N, CA, C and O atoms as a printed pandas DataFrame, in Angstrom:
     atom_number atom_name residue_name chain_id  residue_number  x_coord  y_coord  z_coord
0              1         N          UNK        A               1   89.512   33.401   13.993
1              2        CA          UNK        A               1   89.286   31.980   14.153
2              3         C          UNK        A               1   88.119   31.564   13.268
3              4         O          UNK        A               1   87.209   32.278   12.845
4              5         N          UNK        A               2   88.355   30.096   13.051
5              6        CA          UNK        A               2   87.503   29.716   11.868
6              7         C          UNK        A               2   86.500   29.032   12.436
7              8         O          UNK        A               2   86.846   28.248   13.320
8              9         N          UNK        A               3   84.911   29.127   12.089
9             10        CA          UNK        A               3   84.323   28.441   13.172
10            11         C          UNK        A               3   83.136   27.536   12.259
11            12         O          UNK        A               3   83.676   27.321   11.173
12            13         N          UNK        A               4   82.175   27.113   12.261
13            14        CA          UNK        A               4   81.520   25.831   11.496
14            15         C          UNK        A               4   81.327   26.119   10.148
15            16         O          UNK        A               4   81.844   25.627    9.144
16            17         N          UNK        A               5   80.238   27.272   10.338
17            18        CA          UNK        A               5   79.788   27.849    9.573
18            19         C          UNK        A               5   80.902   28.348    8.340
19            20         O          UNK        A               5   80.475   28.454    7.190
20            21         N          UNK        A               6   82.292   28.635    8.632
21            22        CA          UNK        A               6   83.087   28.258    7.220
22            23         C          UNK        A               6   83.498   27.212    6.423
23            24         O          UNK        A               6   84.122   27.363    5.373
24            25         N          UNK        A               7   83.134   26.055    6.939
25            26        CA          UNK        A               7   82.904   24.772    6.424
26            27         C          UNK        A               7   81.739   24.771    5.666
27            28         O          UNK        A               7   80.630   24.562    6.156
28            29         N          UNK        A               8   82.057   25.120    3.845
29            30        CA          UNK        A               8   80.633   24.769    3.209
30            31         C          UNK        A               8   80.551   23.500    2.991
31            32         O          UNK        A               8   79.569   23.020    3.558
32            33         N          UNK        A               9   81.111   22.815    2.459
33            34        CA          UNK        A               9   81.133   21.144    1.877
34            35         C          UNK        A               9   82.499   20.504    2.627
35            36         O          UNK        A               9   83.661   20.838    2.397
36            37         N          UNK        A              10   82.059   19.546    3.539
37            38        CA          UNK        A              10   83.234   18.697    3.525
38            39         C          UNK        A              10   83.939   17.676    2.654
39            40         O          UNK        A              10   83.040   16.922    2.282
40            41         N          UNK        A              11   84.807   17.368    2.265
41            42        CA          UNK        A              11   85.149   16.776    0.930
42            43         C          UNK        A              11   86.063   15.391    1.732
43            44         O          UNK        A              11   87.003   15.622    2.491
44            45         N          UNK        A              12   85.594   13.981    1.405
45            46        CA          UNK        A              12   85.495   13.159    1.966
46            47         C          UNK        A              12   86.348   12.066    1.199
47            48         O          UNK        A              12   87.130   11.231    1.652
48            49         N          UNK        A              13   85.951   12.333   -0.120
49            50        CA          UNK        A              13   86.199   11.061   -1.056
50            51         C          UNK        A              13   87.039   11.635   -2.490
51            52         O          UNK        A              13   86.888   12.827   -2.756
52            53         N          UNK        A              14   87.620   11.077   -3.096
53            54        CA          UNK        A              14   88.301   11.506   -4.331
54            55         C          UNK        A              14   87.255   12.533   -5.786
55            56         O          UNK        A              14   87.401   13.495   -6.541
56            57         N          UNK        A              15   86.229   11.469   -5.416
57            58        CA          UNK        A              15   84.944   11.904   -6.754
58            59         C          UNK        A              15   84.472   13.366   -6.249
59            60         O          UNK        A              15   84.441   14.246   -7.110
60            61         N          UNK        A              16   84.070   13.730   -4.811
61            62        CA          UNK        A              16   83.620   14.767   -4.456
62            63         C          UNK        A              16   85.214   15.865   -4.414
63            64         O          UNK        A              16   85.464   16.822   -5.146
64            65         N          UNK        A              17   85.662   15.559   -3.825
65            66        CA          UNK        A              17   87.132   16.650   -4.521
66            67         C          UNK        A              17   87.033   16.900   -6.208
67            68         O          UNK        A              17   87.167   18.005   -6.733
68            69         N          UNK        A              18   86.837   15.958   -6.747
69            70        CA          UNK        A              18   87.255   16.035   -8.536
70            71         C          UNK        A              18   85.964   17.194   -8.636
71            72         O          UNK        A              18   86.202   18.273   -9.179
72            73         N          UNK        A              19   84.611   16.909   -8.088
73            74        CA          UNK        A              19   83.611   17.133   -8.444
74            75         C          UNK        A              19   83.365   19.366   -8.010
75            76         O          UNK        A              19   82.847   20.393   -8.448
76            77         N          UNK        A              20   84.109   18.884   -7.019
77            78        CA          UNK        A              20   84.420   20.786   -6.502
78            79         C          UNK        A              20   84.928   21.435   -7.206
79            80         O          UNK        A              20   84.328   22.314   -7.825
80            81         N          UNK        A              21   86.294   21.184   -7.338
81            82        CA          UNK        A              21   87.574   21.192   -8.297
82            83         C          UNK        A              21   86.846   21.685   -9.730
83            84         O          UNK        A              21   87.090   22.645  -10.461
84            85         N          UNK        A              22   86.239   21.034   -9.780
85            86        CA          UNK        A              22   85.385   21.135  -11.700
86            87         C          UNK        A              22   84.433   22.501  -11.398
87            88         O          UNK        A              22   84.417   23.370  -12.269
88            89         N          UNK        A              23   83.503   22.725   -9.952
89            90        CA          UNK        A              23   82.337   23.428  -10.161
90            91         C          UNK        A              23   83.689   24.704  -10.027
91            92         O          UNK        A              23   83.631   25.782  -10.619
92            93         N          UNK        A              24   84.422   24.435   -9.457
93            94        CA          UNK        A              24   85.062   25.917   -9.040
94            95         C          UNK        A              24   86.120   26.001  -10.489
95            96         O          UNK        A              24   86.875   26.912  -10.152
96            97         N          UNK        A              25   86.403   25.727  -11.354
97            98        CA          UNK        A              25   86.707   25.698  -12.304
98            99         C          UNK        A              25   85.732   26.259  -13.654
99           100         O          UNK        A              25   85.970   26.897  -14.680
100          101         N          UNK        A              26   84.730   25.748  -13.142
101          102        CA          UNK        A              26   83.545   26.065  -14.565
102          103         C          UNK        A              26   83.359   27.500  -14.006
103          104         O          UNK        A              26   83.569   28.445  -14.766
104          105         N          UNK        A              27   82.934   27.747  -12.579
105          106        CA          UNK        A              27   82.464   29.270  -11.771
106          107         C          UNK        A              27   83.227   30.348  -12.413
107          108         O          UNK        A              27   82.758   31.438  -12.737
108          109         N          UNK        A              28   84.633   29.895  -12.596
109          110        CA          UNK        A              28   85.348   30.778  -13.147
110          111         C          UNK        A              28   85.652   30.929  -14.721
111          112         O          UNK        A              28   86.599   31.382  -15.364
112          113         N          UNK        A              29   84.378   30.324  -15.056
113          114        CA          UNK        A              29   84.427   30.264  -16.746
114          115         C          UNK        A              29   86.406   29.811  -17.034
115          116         O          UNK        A              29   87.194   30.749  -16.912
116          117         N          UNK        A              30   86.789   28.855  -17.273
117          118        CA          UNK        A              30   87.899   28.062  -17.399
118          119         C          UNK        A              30   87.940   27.208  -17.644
119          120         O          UNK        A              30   87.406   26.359  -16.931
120          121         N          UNK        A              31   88.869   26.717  -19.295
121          122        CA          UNK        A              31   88.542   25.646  -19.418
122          123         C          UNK        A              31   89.444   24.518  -18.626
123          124         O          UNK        A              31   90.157   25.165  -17.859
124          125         N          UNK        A              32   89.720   23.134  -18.479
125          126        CA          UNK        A              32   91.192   22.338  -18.535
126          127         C          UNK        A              32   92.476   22.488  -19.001
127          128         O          UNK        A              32   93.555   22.171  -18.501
128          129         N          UNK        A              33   92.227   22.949  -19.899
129          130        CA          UNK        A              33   93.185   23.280  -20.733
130          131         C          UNK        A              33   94.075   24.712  -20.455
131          132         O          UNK        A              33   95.180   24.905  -20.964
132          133         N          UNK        A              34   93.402   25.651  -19.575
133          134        CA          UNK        A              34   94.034   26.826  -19.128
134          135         C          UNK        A              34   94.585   26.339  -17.641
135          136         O          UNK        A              34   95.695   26.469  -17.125
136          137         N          UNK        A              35   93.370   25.729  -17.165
137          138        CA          UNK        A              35   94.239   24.643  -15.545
138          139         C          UNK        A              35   95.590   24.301  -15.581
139          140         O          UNK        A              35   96.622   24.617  -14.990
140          141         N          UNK        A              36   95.139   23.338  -16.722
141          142        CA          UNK        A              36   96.793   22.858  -17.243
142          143         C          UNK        A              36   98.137   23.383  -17.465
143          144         O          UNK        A              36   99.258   23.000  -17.131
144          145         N          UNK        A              37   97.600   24.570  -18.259
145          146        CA          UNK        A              37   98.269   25.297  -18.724
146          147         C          UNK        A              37   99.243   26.076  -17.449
147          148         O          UNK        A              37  100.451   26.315  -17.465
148          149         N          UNK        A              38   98.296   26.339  -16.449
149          150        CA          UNK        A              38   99.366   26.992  -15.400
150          151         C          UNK        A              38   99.155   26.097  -14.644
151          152         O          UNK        A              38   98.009   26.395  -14.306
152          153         N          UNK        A              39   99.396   25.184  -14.095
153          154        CA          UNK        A              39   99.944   23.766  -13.824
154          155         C          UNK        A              39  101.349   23.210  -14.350
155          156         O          UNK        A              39  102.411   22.802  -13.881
156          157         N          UNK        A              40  100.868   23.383  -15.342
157          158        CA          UNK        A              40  102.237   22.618  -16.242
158          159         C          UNK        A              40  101.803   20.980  -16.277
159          160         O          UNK        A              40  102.345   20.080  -15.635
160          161         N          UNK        A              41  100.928   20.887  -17.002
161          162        CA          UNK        A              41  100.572   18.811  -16.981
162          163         C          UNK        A              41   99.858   19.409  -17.893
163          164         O          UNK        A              41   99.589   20.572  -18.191
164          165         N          UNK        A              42   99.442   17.655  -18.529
165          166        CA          UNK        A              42   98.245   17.640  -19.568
166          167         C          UNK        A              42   97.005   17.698  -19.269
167          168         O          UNK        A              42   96.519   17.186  -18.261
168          169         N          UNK        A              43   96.331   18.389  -20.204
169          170        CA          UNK        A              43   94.631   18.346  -20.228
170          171         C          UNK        A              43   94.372   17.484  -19.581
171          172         O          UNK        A              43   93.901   17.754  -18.476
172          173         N          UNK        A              44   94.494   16.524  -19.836
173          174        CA          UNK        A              44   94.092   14.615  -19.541
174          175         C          UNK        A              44   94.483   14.615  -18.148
175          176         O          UNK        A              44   93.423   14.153  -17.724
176          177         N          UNK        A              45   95.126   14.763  -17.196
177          178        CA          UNK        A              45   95.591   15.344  -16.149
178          179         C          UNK        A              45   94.648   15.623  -15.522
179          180         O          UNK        A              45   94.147   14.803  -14.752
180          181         N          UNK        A              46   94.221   16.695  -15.666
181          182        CA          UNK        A              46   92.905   17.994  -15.127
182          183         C          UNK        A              46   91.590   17.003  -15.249
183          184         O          UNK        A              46   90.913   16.732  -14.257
184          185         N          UNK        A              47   91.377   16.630  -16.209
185          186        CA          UNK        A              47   90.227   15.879  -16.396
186          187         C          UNK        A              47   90.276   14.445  -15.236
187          188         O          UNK        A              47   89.372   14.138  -14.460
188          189         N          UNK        A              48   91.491   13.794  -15.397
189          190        CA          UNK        A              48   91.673   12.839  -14.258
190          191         C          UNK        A              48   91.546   13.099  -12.712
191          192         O          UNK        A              48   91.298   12.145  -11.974
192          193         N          UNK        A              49   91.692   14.223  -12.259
193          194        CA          UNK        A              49   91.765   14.860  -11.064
194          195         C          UNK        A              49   90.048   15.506  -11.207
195          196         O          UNK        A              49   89.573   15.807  -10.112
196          197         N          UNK        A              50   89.299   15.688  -12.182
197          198        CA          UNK        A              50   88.133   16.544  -11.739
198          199         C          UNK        A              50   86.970   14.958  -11.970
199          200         O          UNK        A              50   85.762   14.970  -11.735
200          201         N          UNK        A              51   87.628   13.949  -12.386
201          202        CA          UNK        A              51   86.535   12.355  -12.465
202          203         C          UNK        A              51   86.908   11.684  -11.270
203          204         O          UNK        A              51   86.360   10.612  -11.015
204          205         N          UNK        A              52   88.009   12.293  -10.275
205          206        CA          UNK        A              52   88.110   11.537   -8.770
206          207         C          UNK        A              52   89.038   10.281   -8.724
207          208         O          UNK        A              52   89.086    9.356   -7.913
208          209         N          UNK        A              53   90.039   10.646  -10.293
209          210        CA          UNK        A              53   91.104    9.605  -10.302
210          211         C          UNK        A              53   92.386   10.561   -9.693
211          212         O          UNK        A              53   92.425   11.790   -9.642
212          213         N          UNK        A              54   93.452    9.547   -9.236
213          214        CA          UNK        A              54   94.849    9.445   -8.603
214          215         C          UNK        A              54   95.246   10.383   -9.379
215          216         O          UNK        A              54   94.998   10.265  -10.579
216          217         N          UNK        A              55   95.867   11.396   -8.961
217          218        CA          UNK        A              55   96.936   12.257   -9.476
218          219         C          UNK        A              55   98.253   12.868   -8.708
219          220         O          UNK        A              55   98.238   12.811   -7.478
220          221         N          UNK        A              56   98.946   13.222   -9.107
221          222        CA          UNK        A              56  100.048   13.546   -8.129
222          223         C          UNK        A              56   99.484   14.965   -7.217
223          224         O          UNK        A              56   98.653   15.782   -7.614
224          225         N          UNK        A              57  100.205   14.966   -5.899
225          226        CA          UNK        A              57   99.622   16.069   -5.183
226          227         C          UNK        A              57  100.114   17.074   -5.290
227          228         O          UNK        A              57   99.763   17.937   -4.485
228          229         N          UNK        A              58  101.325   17.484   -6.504
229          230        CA          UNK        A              58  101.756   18.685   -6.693
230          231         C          UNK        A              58  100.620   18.852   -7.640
231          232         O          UNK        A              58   99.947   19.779   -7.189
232          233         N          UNK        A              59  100.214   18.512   -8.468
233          234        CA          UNK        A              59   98.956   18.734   -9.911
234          235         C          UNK        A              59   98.168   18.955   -8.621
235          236         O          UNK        A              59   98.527   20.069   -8.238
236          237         N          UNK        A              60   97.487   18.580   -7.958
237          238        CA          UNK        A              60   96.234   19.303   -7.210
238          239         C          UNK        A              60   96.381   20.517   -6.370
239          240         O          UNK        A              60   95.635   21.495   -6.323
240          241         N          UNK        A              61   97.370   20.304   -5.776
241          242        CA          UNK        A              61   97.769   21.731   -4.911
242          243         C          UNK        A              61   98.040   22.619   -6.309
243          244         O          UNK        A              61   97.608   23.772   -6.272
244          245         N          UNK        A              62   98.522   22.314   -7.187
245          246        CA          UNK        A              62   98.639   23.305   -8.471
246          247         C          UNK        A              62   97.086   23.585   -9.084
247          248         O          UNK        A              62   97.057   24.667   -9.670
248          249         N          UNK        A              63   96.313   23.160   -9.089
249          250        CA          UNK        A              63   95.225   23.319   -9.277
250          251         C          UNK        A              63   94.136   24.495   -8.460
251          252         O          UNK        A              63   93.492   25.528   -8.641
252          253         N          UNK        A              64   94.491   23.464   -7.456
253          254        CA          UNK        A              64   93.969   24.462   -6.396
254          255         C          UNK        A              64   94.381   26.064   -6.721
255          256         O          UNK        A              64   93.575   26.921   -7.082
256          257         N          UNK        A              65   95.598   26.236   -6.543
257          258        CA          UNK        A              65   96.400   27.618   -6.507
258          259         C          UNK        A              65   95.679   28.266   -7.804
259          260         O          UNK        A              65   94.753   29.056   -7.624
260          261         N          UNK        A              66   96.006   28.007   -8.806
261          262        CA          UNK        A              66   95.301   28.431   -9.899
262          263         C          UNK        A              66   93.829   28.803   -9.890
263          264         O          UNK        A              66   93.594   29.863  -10.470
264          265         N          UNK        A              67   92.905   28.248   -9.425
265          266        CA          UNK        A              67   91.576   28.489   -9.262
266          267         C          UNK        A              67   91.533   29.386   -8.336
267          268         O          UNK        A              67   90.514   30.073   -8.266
268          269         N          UNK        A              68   92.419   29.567   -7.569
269          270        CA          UNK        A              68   92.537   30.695   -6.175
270          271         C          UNK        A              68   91.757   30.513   -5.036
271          272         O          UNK        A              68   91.107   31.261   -4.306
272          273         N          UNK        A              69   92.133   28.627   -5.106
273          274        CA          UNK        A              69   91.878   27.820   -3.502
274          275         C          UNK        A              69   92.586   27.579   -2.884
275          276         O          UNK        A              69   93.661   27.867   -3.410
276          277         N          UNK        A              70   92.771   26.982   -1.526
277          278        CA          UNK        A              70   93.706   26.295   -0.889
278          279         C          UNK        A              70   93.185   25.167   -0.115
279          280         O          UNK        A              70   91.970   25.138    0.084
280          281         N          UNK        A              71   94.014   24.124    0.405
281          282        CA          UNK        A              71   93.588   23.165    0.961
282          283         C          UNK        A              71   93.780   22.882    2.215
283          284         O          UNK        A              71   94.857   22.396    2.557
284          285         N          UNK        A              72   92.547   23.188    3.345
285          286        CA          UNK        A              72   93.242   22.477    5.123
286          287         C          UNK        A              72   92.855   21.447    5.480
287          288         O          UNK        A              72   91.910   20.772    5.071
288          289         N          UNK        A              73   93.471   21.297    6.154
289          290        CA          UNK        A              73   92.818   19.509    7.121
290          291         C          UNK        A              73   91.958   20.168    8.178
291          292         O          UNK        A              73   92.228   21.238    8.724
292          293         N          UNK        A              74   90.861   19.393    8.417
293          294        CA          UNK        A              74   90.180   19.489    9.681
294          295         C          UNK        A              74   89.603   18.723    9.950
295          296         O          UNK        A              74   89.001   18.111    9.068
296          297         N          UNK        A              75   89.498   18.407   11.086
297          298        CA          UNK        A              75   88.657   17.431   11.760
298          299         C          UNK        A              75   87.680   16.649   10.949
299          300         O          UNK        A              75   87.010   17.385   10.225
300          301         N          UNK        A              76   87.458   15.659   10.870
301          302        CA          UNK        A              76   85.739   14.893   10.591
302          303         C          UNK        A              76   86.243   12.953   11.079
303          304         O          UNK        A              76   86.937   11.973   10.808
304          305         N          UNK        A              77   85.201   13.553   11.970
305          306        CA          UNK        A              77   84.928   12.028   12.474
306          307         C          UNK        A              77   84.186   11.189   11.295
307          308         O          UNK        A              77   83.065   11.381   10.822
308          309         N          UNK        A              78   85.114   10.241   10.977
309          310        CA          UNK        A              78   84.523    8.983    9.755
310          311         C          UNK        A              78   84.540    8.040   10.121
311          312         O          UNK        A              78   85.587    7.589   10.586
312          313         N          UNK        A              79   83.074    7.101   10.073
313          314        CA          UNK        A              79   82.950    5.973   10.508
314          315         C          UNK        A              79   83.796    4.907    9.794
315          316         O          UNK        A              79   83.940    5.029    8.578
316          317         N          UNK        A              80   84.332    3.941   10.393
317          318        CA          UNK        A              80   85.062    3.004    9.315
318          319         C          UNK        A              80   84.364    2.494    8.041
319          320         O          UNK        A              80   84.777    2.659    6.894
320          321         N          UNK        A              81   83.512    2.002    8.325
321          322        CA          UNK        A              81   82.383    1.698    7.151
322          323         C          UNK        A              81   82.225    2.762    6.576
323          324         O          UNK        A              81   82.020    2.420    5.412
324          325         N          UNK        A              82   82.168    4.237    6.638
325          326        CA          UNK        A              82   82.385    5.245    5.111
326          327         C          UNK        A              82   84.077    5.014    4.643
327          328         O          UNK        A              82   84.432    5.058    3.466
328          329         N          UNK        A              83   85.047    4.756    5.830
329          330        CA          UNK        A              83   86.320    5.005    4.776
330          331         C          UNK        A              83   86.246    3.649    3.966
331          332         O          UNK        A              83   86.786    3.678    2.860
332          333         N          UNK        A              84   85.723    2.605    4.314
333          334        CA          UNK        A              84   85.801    1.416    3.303
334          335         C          UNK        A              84   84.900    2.007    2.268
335          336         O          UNK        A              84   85.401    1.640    1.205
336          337         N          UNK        A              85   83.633    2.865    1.951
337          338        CA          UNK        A              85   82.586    3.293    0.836
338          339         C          UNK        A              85   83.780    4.083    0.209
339          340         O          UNK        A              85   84.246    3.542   -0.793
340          341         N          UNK        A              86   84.354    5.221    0.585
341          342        CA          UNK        A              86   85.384    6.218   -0.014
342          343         C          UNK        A              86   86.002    6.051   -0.413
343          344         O          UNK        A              86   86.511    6.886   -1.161
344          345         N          UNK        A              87   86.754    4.164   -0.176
345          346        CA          UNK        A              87   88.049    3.809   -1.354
346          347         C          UNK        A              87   87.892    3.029   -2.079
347          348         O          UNK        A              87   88.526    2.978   -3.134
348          349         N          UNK        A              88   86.779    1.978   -1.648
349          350        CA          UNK        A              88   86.479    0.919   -2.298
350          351         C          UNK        A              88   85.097    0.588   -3.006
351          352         O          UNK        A              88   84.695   -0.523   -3.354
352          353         N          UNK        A              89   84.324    2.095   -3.165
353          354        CA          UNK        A              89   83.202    2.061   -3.791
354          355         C          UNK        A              89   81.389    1.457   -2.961
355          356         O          UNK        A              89   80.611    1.132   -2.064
356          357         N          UNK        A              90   81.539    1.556   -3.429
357          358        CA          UNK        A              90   79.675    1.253   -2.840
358          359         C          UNK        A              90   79.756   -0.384   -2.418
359          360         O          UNK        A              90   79.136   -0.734   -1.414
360          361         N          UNK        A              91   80.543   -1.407   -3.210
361          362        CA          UNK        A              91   80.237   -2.744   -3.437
362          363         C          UNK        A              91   80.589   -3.490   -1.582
363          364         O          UNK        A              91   80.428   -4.689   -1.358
């Protein structure tokens, strides 16, 4: 059983996913272009998904896999006022 303490970063918002996605990408000395490559999408792709833009969720679960992550749901209580910050920016 999985218990807090395996929760390092909760990932909340699109920019902080892109922003993981990239550190766990660079960790593994890799460029985009090899992401891609076993993905099957363009560079431009990879780069869109690691700046916290819309991409399809087969390209991220493909991503993921490749870097040799996976993705679960769990719990996090979010106040409404962060999910309005998380989609619609700071303004």
């Amino acid at each position: 059983m999985f218990g807090i303490t395996n929760i390092v970063n909760l990932i909340l918002n699109p920019k902080d996913l892109g922003a993981k996605l990239r550190a766990e990408r660079k960790a593994r000395q890799v460029t985009q272009a090899w992401v891609a490559a076993r993905v099957g999408c363009r560079r431009q792709t990879i780069a869109d998904l690691e700046a916290g833009r819309n991409v399809a969720v087969a390209v991220l679960l493909g991503v993921a896999s490749s870097l040799g992550k996976g993705l679960a749901i769990v719990d996090a209580h979010v106040e409404l006022e962060q999910l309005s910050t998380m989609f619609h920016g700071e303004d």
